[in-house]
mmCIF file of C-alpha atoms in Angstrom:
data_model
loop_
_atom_site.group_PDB
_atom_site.id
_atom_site.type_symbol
_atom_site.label_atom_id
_atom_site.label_comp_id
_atom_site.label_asym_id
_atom_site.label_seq_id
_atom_site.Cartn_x
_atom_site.Cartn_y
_atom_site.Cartn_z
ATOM 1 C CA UNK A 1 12.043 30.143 25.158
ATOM 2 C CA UNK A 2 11.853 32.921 22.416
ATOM 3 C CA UNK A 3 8.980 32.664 20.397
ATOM 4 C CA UNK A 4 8.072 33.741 16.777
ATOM 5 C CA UNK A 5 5.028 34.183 14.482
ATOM 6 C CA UNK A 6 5.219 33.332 10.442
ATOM 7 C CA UNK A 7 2.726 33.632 8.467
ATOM 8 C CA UNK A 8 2.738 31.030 5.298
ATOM 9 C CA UNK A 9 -0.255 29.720 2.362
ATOM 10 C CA UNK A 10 0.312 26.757 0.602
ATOM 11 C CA UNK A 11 -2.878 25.978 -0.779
ATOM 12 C CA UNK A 12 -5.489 24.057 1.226
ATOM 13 C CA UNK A 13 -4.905 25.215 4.916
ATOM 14 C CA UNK A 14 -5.661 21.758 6.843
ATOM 15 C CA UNK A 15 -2.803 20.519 5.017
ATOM 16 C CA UNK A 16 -0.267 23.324 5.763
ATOM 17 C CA UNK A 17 -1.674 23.322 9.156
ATOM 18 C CA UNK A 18 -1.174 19.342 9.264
ATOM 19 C CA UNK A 19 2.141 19.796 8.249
ATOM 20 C CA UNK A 20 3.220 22.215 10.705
ATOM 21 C CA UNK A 21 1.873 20.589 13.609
ATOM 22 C CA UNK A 22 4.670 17.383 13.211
ATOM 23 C CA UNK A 23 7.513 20.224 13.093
ATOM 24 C CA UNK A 24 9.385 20.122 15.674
ATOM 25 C CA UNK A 25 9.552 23.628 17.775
ATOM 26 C CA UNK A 26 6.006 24.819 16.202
ATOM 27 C CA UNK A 27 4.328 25.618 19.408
ATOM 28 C CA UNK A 28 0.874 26.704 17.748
ATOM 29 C CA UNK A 29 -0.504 26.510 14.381
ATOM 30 C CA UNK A 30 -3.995 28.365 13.524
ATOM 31 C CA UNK A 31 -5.373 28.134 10.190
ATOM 32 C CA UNK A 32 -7.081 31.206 9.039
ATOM 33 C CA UNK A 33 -7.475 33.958 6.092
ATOM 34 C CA UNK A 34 -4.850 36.359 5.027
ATOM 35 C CA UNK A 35 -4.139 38.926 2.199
ATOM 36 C CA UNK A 36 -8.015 39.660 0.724
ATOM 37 C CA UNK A 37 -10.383 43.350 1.087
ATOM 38 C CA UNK A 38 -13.230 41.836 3.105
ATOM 39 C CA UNK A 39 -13.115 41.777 7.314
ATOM 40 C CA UNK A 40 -13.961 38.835 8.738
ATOM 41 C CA UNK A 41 -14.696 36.651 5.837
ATOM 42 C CA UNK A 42 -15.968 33.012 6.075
ATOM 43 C CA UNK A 43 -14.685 29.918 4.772
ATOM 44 C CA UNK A 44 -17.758 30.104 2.087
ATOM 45 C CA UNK A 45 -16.517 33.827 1.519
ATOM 46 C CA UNK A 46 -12.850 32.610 0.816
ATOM 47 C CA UNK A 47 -13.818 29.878 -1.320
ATOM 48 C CA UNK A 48 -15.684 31.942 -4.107
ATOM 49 C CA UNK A 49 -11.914 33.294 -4.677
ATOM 50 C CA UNK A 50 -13.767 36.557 -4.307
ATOM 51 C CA UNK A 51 -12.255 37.779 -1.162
ATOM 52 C CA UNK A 52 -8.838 38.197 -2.129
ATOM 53 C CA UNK A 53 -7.646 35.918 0.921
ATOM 54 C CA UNK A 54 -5.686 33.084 0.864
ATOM 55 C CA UNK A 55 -5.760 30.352 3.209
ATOM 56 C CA UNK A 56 -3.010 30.251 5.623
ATOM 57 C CA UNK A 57 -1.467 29.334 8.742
ATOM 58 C CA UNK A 58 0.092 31.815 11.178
ATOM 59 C CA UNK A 59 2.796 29.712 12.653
ATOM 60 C CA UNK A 60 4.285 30.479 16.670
ATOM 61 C CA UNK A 61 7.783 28.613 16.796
ATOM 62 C CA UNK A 62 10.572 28.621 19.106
ATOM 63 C CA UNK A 63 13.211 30.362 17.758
ATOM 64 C CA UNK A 64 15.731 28.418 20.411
ATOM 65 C CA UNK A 65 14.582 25.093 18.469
ATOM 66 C CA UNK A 66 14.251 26.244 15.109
ATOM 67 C CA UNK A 67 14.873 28.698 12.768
ATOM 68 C CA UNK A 68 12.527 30.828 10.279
ATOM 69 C CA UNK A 69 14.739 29.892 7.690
ATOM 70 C CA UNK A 70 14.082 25.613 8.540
ATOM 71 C CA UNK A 71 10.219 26.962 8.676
ATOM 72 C CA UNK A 72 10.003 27.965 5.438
ATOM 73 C CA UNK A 73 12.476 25.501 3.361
ATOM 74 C CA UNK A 74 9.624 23.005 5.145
ATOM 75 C CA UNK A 75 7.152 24.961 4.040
ATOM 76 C CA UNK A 76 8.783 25.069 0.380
ATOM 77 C CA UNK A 77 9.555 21.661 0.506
ATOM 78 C CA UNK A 78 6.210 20.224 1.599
ATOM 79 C CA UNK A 79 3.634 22.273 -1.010
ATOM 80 C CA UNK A 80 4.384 22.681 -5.111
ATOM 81 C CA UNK A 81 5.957 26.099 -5.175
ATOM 82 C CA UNK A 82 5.567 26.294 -8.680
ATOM 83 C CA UNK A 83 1.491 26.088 -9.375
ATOM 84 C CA UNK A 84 0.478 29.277 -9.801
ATOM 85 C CA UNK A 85 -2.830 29.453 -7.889
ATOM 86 C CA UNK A 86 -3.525 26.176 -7.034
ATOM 87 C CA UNK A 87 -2.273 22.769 -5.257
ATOM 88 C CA UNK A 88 -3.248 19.888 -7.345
ATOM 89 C CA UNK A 89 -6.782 20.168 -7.621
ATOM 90 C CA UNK A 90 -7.776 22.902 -5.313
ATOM 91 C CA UNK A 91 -7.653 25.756 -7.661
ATOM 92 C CA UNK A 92 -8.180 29.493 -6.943
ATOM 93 C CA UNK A 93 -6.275 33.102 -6.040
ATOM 94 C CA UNK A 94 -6.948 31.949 -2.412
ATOM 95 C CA UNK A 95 -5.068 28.100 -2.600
ATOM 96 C CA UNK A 96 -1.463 30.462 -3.928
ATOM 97 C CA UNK A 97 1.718 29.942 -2.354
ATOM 98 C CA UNK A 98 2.697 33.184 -0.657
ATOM 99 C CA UNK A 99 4.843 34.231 2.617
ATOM 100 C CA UNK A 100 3.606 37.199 4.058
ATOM 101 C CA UNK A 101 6.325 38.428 6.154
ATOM 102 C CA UNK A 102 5.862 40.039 9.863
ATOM 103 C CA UNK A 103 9.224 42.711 9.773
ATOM 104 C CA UNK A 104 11.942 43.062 7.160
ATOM 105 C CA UNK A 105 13.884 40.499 8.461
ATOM 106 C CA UNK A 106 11.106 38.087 7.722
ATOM 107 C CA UNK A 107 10.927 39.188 3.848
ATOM 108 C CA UNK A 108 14.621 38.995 3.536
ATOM 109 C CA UNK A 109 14.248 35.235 5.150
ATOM 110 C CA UNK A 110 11.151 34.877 2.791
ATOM 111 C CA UNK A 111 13.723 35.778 -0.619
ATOM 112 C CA UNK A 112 15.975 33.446 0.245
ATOM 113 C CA UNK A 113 14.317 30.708 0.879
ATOM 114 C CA UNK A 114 12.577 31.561 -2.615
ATOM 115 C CA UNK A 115 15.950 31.550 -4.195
ATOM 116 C CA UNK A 116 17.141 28.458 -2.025
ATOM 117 C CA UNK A 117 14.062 26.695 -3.364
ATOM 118 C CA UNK A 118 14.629 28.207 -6.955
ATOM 119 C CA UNK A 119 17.579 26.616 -6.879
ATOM 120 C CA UNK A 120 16.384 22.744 -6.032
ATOM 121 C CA UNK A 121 13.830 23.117 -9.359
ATOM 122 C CA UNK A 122 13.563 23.562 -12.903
ATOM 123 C CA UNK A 123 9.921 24.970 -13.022
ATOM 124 C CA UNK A 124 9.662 28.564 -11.704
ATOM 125 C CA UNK A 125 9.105 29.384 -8.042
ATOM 126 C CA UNK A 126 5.610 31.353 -8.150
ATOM 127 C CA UNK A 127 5.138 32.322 -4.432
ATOM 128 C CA UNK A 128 4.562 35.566 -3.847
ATOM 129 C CA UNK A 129 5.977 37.824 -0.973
ATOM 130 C CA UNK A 130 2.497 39.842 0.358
ATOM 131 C CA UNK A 131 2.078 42.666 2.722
ATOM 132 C CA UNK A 132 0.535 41.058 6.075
ATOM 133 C CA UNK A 133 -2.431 42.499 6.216
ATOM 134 C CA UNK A 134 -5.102 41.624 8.881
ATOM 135 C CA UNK A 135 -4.755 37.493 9.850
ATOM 136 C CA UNK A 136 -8.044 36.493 10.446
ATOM 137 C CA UNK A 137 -8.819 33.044 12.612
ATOM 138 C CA UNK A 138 -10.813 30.368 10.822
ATOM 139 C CA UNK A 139 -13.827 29.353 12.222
ATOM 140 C CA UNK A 140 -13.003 26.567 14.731
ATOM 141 C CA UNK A 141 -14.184 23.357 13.099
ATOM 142 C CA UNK A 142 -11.002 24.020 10.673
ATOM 143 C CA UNK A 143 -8.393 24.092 13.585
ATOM 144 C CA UNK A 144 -6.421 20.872 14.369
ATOM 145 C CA UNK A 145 -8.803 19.643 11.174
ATOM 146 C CA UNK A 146 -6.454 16.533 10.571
ATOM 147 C CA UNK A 147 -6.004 15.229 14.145
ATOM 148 C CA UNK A 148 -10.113 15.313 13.593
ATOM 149 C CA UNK A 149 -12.623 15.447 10.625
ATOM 150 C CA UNK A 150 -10.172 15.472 8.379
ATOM 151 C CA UNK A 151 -8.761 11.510 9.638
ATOM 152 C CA UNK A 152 -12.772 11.022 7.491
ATOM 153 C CA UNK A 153 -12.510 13.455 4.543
ATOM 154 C CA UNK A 154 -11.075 11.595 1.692
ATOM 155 C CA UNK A 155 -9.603 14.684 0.021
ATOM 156 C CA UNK A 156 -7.655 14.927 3.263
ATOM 157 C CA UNK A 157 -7.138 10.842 3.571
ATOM 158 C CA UNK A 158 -5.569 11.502 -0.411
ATOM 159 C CA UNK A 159 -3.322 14.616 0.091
ATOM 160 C CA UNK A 160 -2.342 14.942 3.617
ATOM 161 C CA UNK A 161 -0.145 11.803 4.260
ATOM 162 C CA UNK A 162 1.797 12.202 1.627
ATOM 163 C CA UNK A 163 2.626 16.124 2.303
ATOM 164 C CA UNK A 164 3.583 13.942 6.145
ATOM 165 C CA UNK A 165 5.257 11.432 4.203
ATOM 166 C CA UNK A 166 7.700 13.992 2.882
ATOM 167 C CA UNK A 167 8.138 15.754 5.668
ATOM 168 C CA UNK A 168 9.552 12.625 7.466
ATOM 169 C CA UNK A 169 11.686 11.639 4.467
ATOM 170 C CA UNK A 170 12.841 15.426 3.250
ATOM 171 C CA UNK A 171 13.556 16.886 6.704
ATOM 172 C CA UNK A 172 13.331 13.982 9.283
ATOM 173 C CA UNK A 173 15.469 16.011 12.397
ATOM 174 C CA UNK A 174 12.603 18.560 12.011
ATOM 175 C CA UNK A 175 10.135 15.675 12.200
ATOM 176 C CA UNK A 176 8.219 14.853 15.504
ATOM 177 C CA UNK A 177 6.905 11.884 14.181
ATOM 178 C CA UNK A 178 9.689 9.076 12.623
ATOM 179 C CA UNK A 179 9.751 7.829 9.048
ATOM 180 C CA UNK A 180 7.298 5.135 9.411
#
């Protein structure tokens, strides 16, 4: 098994992270902070928008299974790549869509799936390509958040199954769960 990191933020991290956990060769999925000027910041930091940070996922896959290009047309194809800012109602510099590539072969992967997604929309693409700076773990009650709380939040209840949904349907050989 070879093994990669990515690092991705499509808005609202338990959804991402939801997301990423039904893909097949994902091996680990942590939801944390990424991109902002203050170490160690908490959730309530990150969700004045203040921080600079964006909520993301830092992704370990199996490069033998799948490829960082399949990673992020998923990840393109299961957020709105063109809301600057924001996913539906979660609004804020820290809900953008970014990629924030590990090596230059990442970023090069990162433009073209940019174009490649470009390409399937009228609207423009709006996610950014960051520097990685400093990945910083959430604090644990927002790990595996779906498989737990979140099967009671009703934000979750109204925005994860459909991102799931479309997973299934858009890229169903990537799927670990079938179309239902």
């Amino acid at each position: 098994m070879s093994e990669e990191q990515a690092i991705v933020a499509g808005g609202c991290f338990w959804c991402t992270e939801a997301v990423f956990r039904d893909v097949i060769g994902v091996t680990a999925v942590e939801s944390g902070y990424i991109g902002g000027n203050v170490e160690n910041p908490t959730y309530k930091q990150v969700c004045t928008g203040e921080t600079g940070h964006a909520e993301a996922v830092r992704l370990t896959f199996d490069t033998d299974v799948i490829g960082l290009a399949d990673i992020l047309d998923v990840f393109m194809g299961t957020h709105d790549p063109t809301q600057l800012n924001r996913q539906g109602n979660d609004v804020g510099t820290q809900y953008r869509s970014a990629i924030f590539p590990l090596n230059e072969a990442q970023k090069t992967a990162a433009e073209a799936a940019i174009r490649r997604a470009q390409d399937e929309r009228d609207l423009p693409v709006v996610t950014t390509i960051e520097e990685p700076t400093e990945f910083y773990v959430a604090e644990d009650y927002h790990q595996e958040y779906w498989e737990g709380d979140g099967q009671r939040n009703p934000y979750c209840l109204a925005v994860i199954p459909p991102k799931l949904a479309k997973l299934r349907k858009s890229f169903a050989n990537r799927s670990k769960t079938p179309i239902e």
